[in-house]
PDB file of C-alpha atoms in Angstrom:
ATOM      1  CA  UNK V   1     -22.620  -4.132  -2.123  1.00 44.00           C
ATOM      2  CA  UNK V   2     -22.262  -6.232   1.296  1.00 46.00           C
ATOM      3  CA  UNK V   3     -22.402  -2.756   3.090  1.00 77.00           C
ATOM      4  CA  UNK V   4     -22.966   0.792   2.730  1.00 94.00           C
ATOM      5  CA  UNK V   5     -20.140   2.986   0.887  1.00 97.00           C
ATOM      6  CA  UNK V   6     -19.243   6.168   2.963  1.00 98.00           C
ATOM      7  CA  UNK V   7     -16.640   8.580   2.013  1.00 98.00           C
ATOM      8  CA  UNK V   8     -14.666  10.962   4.021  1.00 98.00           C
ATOM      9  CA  UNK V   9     -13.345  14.460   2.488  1.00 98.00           C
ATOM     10  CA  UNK V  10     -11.071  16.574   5.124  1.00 98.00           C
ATOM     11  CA  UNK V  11     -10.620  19.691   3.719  1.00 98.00           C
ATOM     12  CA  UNK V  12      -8.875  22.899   5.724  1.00 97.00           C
ATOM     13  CA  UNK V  13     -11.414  25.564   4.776  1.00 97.00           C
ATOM     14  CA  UNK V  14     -15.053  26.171   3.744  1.00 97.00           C
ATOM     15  CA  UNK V  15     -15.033  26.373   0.094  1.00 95.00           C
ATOM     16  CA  UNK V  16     -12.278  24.468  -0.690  1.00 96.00           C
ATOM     17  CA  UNK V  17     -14.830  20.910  -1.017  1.00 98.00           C
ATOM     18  CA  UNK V  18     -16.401  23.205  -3.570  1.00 97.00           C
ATOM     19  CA  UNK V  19     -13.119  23.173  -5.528  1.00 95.00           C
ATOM     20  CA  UNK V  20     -11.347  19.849  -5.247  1.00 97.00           C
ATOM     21  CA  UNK V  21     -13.113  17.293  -5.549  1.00 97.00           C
ATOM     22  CA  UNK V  22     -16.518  18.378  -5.494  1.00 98.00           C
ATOM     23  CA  UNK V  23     -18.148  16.748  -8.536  1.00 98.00           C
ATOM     24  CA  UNK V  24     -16.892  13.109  -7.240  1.00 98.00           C
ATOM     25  CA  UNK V  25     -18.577  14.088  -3.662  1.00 98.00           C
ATOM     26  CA  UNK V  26     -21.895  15.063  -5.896  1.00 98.00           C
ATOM     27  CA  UNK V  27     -21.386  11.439  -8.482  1.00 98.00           C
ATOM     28  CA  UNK V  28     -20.633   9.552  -5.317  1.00 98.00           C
ATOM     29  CA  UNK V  29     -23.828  11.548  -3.361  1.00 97.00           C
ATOM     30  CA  UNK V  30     -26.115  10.213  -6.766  1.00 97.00           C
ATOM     31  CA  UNK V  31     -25.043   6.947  -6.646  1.00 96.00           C
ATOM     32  CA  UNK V  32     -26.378   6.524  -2.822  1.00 96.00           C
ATOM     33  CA  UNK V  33     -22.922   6.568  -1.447  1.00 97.00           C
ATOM     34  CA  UNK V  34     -22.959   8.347   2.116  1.00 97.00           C
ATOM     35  CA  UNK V  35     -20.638  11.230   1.852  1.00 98.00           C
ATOM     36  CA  UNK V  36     -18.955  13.573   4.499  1.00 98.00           C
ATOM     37  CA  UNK V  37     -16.554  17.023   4.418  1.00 98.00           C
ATOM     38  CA  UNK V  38     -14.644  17.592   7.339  1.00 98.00           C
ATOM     39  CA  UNK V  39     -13.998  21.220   7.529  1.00 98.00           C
ATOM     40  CA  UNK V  40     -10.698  21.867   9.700  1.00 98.00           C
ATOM     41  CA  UNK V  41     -11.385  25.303  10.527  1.00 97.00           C
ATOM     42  CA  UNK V  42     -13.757  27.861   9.959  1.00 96.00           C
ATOM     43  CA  UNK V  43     -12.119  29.938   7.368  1.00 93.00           C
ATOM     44  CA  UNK V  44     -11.971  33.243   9.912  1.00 92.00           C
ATOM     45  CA  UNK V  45      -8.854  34.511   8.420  1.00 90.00           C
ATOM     46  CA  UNK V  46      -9.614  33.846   4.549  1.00 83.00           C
ATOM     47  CA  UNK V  47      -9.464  37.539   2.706  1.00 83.00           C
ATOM     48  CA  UNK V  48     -12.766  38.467   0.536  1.00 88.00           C
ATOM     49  CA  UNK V  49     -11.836  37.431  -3.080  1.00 84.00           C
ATOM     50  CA  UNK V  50     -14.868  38.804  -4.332  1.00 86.00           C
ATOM     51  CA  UNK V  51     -14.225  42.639  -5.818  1.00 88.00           C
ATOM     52  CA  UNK V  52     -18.101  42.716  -5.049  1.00 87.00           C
ATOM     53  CA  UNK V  53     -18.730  42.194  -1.948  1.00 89.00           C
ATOM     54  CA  UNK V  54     -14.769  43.340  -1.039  1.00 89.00           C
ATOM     55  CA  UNK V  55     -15.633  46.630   1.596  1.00 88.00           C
ATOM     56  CA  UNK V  56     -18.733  45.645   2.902  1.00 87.00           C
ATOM     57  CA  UNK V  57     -19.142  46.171   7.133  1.00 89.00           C
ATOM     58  CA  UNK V  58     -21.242  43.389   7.954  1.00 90.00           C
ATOM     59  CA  UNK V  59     -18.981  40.835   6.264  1.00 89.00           C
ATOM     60  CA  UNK V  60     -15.995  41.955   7.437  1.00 85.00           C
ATOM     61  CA  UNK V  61     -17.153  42.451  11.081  1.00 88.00           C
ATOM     62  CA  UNK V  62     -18.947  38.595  10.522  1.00 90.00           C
ATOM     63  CA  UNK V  63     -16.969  36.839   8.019  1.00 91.00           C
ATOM     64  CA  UNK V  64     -17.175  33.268  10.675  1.00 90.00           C
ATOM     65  CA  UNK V  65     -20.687  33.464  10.406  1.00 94.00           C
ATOM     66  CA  UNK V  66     -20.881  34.316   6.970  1.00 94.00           C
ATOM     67  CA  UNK V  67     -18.947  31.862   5.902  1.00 95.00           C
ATOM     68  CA  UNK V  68     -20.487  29.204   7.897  1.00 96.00           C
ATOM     69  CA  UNK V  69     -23.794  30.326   5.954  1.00 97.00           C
ATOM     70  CA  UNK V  70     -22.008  29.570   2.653  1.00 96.00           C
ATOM     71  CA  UNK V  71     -20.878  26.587   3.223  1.00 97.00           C
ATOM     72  CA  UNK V  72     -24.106  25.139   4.529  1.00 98.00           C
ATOM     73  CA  UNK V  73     -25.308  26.531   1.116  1.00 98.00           C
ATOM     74  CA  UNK V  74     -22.575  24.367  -0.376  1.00 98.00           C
ATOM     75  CA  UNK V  75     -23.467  21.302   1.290  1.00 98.00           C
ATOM     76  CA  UNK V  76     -26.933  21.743   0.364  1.00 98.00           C
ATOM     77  CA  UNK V  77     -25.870  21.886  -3.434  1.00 98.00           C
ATOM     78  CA  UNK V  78     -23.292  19.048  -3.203  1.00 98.00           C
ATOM     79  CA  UNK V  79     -25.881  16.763  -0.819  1.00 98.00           C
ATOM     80  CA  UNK V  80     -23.282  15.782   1.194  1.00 98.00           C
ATOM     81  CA  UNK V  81     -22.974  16.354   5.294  1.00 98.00           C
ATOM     82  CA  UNK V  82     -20.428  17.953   6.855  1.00 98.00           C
ATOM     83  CA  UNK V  83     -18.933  18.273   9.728  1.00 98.00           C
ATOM     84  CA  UNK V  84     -16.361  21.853  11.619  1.00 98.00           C
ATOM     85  CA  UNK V  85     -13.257  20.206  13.475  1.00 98.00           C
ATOM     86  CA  UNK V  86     -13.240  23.720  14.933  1.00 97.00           C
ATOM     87  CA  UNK V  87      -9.706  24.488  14.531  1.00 98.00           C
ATOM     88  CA  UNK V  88      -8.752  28.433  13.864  1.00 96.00           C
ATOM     89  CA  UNK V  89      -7.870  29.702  10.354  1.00 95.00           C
ATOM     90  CA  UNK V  90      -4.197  30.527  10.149  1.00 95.00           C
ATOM     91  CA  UNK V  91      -4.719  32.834   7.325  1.00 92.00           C
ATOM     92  CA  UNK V  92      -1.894  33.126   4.137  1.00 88.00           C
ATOM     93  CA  UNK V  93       0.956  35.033   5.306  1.00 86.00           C
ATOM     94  CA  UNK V  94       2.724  37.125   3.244  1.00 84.00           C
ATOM     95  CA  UNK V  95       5.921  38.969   3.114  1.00 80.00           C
ATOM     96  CA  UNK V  96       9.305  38.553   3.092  1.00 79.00           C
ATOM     97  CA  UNK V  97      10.430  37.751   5.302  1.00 85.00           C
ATOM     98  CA  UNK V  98       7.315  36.208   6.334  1.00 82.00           C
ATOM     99  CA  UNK V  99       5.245  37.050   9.525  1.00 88.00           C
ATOM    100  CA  UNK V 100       4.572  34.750  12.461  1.00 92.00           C
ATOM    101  CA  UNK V 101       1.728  32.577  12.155  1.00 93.00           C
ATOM    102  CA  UNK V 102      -1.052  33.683  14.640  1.00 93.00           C
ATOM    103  CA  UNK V 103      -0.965  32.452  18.023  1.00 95.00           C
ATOM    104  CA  UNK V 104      -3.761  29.543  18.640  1.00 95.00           C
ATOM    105  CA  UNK V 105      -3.819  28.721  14.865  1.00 97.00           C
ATOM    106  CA  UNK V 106      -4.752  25.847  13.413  1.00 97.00           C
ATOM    107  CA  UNK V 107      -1.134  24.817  11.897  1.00 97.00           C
ATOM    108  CA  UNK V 108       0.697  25.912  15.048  1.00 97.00           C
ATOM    109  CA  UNK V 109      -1.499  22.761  16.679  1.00 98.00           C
ATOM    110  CA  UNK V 110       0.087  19.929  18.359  1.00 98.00           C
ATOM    111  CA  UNK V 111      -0.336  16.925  15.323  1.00 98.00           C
ATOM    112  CA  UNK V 112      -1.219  13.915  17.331  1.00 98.00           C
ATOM    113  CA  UNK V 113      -3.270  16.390  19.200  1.00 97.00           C
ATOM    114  CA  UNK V 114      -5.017  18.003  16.484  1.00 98.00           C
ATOM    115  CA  UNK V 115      -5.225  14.240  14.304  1.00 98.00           C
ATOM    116  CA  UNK V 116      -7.300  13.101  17.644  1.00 98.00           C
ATOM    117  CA  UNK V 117     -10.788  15.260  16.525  1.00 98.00           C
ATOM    118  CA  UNK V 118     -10.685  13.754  12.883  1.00 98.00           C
ATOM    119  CA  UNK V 119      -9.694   9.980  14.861  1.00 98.00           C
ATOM    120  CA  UNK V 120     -13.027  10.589  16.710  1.00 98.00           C
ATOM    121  CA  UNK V 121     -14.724  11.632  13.420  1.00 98.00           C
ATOM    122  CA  UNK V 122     -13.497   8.713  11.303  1.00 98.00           C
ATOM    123  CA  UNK V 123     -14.524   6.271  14.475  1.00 98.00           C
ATOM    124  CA  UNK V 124     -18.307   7.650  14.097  1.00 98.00           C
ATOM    125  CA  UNK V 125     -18.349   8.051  10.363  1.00 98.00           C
ATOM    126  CA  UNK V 126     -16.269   4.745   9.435  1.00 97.00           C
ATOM    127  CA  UNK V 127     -15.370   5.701   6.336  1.00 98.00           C
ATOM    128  CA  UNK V 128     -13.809   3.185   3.943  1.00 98.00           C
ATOM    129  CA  UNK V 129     -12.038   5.766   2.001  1.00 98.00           C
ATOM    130  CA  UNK V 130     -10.508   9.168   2.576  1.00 99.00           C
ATOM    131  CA  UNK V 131      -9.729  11.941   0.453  1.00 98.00           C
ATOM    132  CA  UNK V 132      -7.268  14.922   1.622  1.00 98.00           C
ATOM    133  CA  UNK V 133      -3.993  17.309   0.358  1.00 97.00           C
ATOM    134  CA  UNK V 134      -0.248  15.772  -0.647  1.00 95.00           C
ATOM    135  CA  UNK V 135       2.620  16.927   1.542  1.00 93.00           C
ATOM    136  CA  UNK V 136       2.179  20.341  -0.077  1.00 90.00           C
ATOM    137  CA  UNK V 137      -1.133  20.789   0.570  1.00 87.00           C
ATOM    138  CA  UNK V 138      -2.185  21.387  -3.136  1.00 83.00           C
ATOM    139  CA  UNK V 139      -0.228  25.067  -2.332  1.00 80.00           C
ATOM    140  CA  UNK V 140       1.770  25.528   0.392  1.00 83.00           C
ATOM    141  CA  UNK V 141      -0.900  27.458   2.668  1.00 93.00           C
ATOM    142  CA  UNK V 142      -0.033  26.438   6.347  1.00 96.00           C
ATOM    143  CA  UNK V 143      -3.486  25.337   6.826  1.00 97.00           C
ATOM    144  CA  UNK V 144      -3.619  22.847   3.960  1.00 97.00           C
ATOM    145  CA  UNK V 145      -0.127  21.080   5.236  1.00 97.00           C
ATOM    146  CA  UNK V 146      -1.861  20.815   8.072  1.00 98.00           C
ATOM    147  CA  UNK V 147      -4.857  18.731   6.786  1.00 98.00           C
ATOM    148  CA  UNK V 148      -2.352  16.574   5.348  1.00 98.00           C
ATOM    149  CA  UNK V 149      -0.641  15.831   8.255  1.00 98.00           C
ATOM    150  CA  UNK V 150      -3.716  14.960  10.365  1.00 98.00           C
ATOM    151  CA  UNK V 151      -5.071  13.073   8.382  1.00 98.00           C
ATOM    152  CA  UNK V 152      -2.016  10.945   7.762  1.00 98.00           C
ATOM    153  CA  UNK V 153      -1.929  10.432  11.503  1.00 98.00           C
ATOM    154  CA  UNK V 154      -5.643   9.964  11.533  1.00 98.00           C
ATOM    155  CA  UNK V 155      -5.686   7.287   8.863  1.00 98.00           C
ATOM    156  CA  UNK V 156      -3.306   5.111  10.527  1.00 98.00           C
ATOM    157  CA  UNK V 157      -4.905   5.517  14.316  1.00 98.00           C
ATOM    158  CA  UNK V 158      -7.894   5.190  13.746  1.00 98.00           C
ATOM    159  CA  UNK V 159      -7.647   1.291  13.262  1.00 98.00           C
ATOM    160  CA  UNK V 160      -5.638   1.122  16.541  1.00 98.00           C
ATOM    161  CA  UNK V 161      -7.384   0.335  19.471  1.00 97.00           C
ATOM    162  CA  UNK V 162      -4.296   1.682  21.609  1.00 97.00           C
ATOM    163  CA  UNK V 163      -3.986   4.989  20.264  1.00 98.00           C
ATOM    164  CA  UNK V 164      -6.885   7.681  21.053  1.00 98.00           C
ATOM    165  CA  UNK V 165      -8.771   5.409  23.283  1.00 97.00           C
ATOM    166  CA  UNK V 166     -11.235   8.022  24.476  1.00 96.00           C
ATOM    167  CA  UNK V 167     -12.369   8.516  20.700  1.00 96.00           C
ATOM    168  CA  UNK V 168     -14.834   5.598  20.179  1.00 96.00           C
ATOM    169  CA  UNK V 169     -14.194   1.727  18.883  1.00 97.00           C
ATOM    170  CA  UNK V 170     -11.170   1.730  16.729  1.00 98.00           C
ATOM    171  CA  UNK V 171     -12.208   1.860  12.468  1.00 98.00           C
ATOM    172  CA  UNK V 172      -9.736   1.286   9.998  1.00 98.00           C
ATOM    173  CA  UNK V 173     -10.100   3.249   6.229  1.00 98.00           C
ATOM    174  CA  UNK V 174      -9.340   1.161   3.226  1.00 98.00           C
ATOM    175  CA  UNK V 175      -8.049   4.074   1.069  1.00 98.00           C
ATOM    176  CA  UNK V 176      -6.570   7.540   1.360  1.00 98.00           C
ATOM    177  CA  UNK V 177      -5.998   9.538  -1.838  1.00 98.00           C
ATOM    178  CA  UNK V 178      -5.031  13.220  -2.124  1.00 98.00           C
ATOM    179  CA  UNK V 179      -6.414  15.195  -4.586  1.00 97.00           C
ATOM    180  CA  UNK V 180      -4.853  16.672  -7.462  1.00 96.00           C
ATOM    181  CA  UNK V 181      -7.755  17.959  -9.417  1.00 92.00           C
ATOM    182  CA  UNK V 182      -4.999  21.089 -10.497  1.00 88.00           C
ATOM    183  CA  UNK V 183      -2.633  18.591 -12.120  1.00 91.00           C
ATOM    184  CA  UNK V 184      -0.394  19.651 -14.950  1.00 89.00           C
ATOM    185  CA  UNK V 185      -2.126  17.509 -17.814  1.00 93.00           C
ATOM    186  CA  UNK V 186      -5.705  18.546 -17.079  1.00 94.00           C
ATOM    187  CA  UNK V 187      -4.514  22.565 -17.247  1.00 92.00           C
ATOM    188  CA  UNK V 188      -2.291  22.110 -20.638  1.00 93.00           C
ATOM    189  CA  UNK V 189      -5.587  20.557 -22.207  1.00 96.00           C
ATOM    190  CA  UNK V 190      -7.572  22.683 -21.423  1.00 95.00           C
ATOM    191  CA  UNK V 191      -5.335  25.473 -22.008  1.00 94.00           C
ATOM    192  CA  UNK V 192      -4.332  24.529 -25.556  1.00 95.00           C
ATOM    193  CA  UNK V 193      -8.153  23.997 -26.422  1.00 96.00           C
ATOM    194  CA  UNK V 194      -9.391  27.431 -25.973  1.00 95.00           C
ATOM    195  CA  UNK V 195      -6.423  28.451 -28.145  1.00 96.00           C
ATOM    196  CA  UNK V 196      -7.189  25.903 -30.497  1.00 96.00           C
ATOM    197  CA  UNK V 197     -10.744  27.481 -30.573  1.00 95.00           C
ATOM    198  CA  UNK V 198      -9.353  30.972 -30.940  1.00 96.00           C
ATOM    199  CA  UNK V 199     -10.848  31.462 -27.295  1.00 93.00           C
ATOM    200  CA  UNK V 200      -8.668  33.231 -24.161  1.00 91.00           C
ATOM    201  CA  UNK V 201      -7.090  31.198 -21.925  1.00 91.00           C
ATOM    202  CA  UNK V 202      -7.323  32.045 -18.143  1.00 89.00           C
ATOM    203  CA  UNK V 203      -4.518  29.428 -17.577  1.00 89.00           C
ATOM    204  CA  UNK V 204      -1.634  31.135 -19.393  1.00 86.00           C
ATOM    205  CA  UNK V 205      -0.323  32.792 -15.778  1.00 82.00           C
ATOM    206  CA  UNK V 206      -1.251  29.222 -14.235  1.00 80.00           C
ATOM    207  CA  UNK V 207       1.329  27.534 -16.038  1.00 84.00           C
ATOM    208  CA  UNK V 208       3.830  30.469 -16.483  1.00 81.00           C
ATOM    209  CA  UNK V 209       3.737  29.780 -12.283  1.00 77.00           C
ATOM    210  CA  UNK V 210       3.545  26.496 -12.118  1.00 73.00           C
ATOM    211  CA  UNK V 211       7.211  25.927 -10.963  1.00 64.00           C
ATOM    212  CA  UNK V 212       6.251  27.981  -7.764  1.00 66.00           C
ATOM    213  CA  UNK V 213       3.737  25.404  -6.705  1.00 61.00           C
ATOM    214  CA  UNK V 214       5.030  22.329  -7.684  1.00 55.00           C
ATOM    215  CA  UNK V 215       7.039  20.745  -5.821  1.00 55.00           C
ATOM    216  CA  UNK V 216       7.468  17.373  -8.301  1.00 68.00           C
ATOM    217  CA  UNK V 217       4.912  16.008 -10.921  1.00 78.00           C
ATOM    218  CA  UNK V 218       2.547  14.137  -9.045  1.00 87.00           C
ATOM    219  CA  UNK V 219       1.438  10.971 -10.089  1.00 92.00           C
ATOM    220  CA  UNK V 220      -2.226  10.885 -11.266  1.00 97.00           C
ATOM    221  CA  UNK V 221      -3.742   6.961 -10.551  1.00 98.00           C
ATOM    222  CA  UNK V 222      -6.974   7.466 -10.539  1.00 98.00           C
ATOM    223  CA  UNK V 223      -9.917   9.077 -12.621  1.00 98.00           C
ATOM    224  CA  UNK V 224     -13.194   9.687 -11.883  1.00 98.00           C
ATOM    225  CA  UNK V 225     -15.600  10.351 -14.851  1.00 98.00           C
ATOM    226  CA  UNK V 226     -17.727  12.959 -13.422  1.00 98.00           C
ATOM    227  CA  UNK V 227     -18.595  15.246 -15.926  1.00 98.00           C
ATOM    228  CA  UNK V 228     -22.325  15.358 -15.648  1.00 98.00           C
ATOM    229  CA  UNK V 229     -21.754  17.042 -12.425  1.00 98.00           C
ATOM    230  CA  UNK V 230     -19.666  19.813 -12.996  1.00 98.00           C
ATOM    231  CA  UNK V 231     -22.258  22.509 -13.022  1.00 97.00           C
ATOM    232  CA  UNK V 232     -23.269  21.395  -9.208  1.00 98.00           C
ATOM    233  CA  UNK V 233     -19.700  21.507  -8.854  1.00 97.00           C
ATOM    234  CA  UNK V 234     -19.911  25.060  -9.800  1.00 96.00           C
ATOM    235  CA  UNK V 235     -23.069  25.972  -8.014  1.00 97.00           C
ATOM    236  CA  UNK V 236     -21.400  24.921  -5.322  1.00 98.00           C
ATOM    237  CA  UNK V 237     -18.508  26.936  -5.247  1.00 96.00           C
ATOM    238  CA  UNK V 238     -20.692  30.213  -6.229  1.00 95.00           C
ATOM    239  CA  UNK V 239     -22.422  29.728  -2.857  1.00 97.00           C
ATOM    240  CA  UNK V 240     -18.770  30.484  -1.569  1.00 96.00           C
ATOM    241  CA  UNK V 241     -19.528  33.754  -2.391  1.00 94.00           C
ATOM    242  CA  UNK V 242     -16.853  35.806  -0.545  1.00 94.00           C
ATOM    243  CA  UNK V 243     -14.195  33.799  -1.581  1.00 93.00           C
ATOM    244  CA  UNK V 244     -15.346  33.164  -5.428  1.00 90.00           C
ATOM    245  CA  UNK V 245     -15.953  35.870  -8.245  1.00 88.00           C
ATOM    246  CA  UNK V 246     -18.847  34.232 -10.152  1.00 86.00           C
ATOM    247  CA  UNK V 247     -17.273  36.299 -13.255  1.00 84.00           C
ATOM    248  CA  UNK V 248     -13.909  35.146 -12.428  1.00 79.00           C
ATOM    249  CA  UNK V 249     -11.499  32.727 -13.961  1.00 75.00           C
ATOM    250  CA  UNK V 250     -12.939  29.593 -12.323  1.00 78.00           C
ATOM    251  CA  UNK V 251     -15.971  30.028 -14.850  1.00 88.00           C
ATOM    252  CA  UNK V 252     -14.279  31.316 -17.954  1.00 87.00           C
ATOM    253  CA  UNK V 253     -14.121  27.380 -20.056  1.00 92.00           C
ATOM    254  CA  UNK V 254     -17.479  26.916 -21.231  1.00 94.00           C
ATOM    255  CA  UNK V 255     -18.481  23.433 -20.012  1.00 96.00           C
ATOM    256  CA  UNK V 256     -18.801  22.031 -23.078  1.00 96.00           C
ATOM    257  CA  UNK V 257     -15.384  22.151 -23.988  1.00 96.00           C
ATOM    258  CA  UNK V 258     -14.739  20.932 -20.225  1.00 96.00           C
ATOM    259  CA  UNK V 259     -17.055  17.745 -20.801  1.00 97.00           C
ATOM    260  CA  UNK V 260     -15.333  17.173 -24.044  1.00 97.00           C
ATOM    261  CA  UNK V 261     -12.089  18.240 -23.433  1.00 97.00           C
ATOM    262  CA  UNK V 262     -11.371  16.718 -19.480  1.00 97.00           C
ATOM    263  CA  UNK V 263     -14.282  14.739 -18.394  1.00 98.00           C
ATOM    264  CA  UNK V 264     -12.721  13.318 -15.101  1.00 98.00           C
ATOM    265  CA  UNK V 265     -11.317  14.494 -11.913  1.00 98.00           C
ATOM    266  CA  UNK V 266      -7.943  13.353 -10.864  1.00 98.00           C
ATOM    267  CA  UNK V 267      -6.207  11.785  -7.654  1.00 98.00           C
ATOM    268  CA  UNK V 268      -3.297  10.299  -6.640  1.00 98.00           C
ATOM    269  CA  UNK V 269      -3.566   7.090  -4.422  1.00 98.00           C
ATOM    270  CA  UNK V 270      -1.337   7.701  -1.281  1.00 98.00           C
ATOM    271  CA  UNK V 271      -2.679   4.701   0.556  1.00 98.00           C
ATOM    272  CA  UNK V 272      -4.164   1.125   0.302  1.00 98.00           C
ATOM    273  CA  UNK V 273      -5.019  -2.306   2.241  1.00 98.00           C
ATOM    274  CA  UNK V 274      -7.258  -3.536  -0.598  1.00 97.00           C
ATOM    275  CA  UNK V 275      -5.798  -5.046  -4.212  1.00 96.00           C
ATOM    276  CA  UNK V 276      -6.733  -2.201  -6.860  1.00 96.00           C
ATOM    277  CA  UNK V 277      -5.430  -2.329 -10.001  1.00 96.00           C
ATOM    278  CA  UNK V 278      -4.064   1.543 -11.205  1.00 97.00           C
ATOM    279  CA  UNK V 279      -4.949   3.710 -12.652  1.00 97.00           C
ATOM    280  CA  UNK V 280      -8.651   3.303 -11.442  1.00 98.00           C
ATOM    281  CA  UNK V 281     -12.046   4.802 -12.462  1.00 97.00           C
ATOM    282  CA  UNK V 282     -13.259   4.317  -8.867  1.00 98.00           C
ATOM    283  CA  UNK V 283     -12.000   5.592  -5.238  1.00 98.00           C
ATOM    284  CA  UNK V 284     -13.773   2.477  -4.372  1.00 98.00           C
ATOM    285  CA  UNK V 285     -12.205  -0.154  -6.612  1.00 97.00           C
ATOM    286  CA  UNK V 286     -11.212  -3.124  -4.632  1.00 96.00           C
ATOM    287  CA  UNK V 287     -14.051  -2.524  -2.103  1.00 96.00           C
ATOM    288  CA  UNK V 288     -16.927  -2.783  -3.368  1.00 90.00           C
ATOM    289  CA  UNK V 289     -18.713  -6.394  -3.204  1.00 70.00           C
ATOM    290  CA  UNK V 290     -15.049  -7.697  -0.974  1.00 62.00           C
TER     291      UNK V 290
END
C-alpha cells in the first residue's frame, strides 16, 4: 500500500456502528486499516429497549451520559476511534398523525449547515472511503435521513476548496457506500435455515413487515467476508446495553449457522472516482496499491 487506508463510518446514534457494519470496522481494524465512527448525535432521545434495565432512575435521569459510557465501551471492543458531531437526538415519533419533531433537533438542522462539522471531520481524518444510510436511512427514523443527507453533501465538499473554507485543506473520499447489512437475501437465508433445522425463526415478523421499510430492493455490490468477527460484532452491541436485550432477537441464530449460512456483510456502492469492478469483496478495491 503507497499510503495508509482510513475509513470513515457516520452513523446517527451510539449503537447503531455496533449494528451495521460493525464486523467490517473490526476486519478492517485487524488488518491495520485506521478506522473512525462519526456519531451524529448523542442518542438523548433513544427509549430503553432493554426490559432490564427499563425503570431504572439513574438511567433515565442520565441516559446522555450513559450512553456516552456505552459507546466508549463499544469502541473499545470494535478498536476503532470515534468521534460526537454533537447534534441533538430527534427521537422516533410516533402517532398518527405524527407529532412535531423537537425544536433544536438534529433533522430539523440546516443541511449545508449541519454537512459543515462532518466536512471538517473528513478534512482531518481524510478518509478514502465512507460508509453511511441510503435515502431511507436503513428505516425511516428522521435522524438516519439525516446522516444520509450530510454526508452526501459532505462527500462532495469536502474535495472543494471553495465550499467550507474555514474547515481545513480541502480532501476528497474515493468511495461512499451505504450499508445494507438488513437486506432481503441475507434475512430469507437465514430465515429458511433455522426452519430447515427445525429451529425458531426470529425473522418471521421481519419479513411479514418488510414492505413497511422498503422502499425498493436495494442493490447489494459489495461483500465483505467477515465472519470471524461477528462475535466482536456482538460484544459490541451488548455494551449498548440500554438499547440491546442481550436475550433478545439480535442473538437468537447461533453463529455457526451465521458463519455457514451468511458469512459476509453487505453494501451497496452509492459512489466512486476509482475503477472497481462489482460486486466487490473489498470497500477498498480500486485503491489499494493506485
Amino acid at each position: 500500500m503507497t499510503e495508509q487506508l482510513r475509513l470513515m463510518a457516520v452513523h446517527a446514534h451510539p449503537d447503531d456502528e455496533s449494528s451495521k457494519g460493525a464486523a467490517t470496522m473490526a476486519k478492517y481494524v485487524s488488518e491495520g486499516v485506521d478506522v473512525l465512527v462519526a456519531t451524529c448525535t448523542g442518542g438523548e432521545r433513544g427509549s430503553i429497549l432493554n426490559p432490564k434495565l427499563q425503570g431504572d432512575p439513574y438511567i433515565e435521569e442520565h441516559i446522555h451520559e450513559v450512553r456516552r459510557k456505552e459507546m466508549d465501551e463499544a469502541r473499545e471492543i470494535l478498536g476503532v476511534k470515534q468521534e460526537w458531531l454533537g447534534f441533538v437526538d430527534s427521537g422516533l415519533p410516533e402517532g398518527d398523525p405524527l407529532p412535531p419533531l423537537p425544536e433544536g433537533c438534529f433533522a430539523l438542522q440546516d443541511v449545508d449547515e449541519a454537512a459543515g462539522r462532518l466536512v471538517k471531520l473528513i478534512r482531518t481524518f481524510k478518509p478514502q472511503v465512507i460508509t453511511t444510510y441510503d435515502e431511507n436511512g436503513g428505516y425511516p427514523h428522521p435522524d438516519h435521513i439525516m446522516t444520509h443527507k450530510i454526508t452526501m453533501v459532505a462527500f462532495e465538499a469536502a474535495g472543494d476548496p471553495e465550499r467550507y473554507p474555514e474547515a481545513g485543506e480541502p480532501w476528497q473520499p474515493l468511495k461512499l457506500y451505504y450499508n445494507q447489512g438488513f437486506n432481503k437475501p441475507r434475512t430469507i437465508a437465514l430465515h429458511e435455515a433455522l426452519l430447515e433445522r427445525g429451529m425458531d425463526s426470529p425473522y418471521g415478523e421481519w419479513l411479514d413487515r418488510w414492505k413497511q421499510f422498503e422502499q425498493r430492493e436495494r442493490t447489494l455490490t459489495t461483500y465483505i467476508p467477515c465472519a470471524d468477527f461477528f462475535e466482536i460484532r456482538d460484544k459490541a452491541l451488548i455494551a449498548h446495553a440500554t438499547q440491546i436485550d442481550p436475550d433478545g432477537g439480535w442473538f437468537r441464530v447461533p453463529m455457526d449457522i451465521q458463519r455457514e449460512v451468511w458469512p459476509t456483510e453487505e453494501y451497496e456502492l452509492a459512489k466512486s472516482l476509482v475503477d472497481t469492478s462489482l460486486p466487490e469483496d473489498d470497500l477498498f478495491a480500486g485503491i489499494r496499491n493506485n
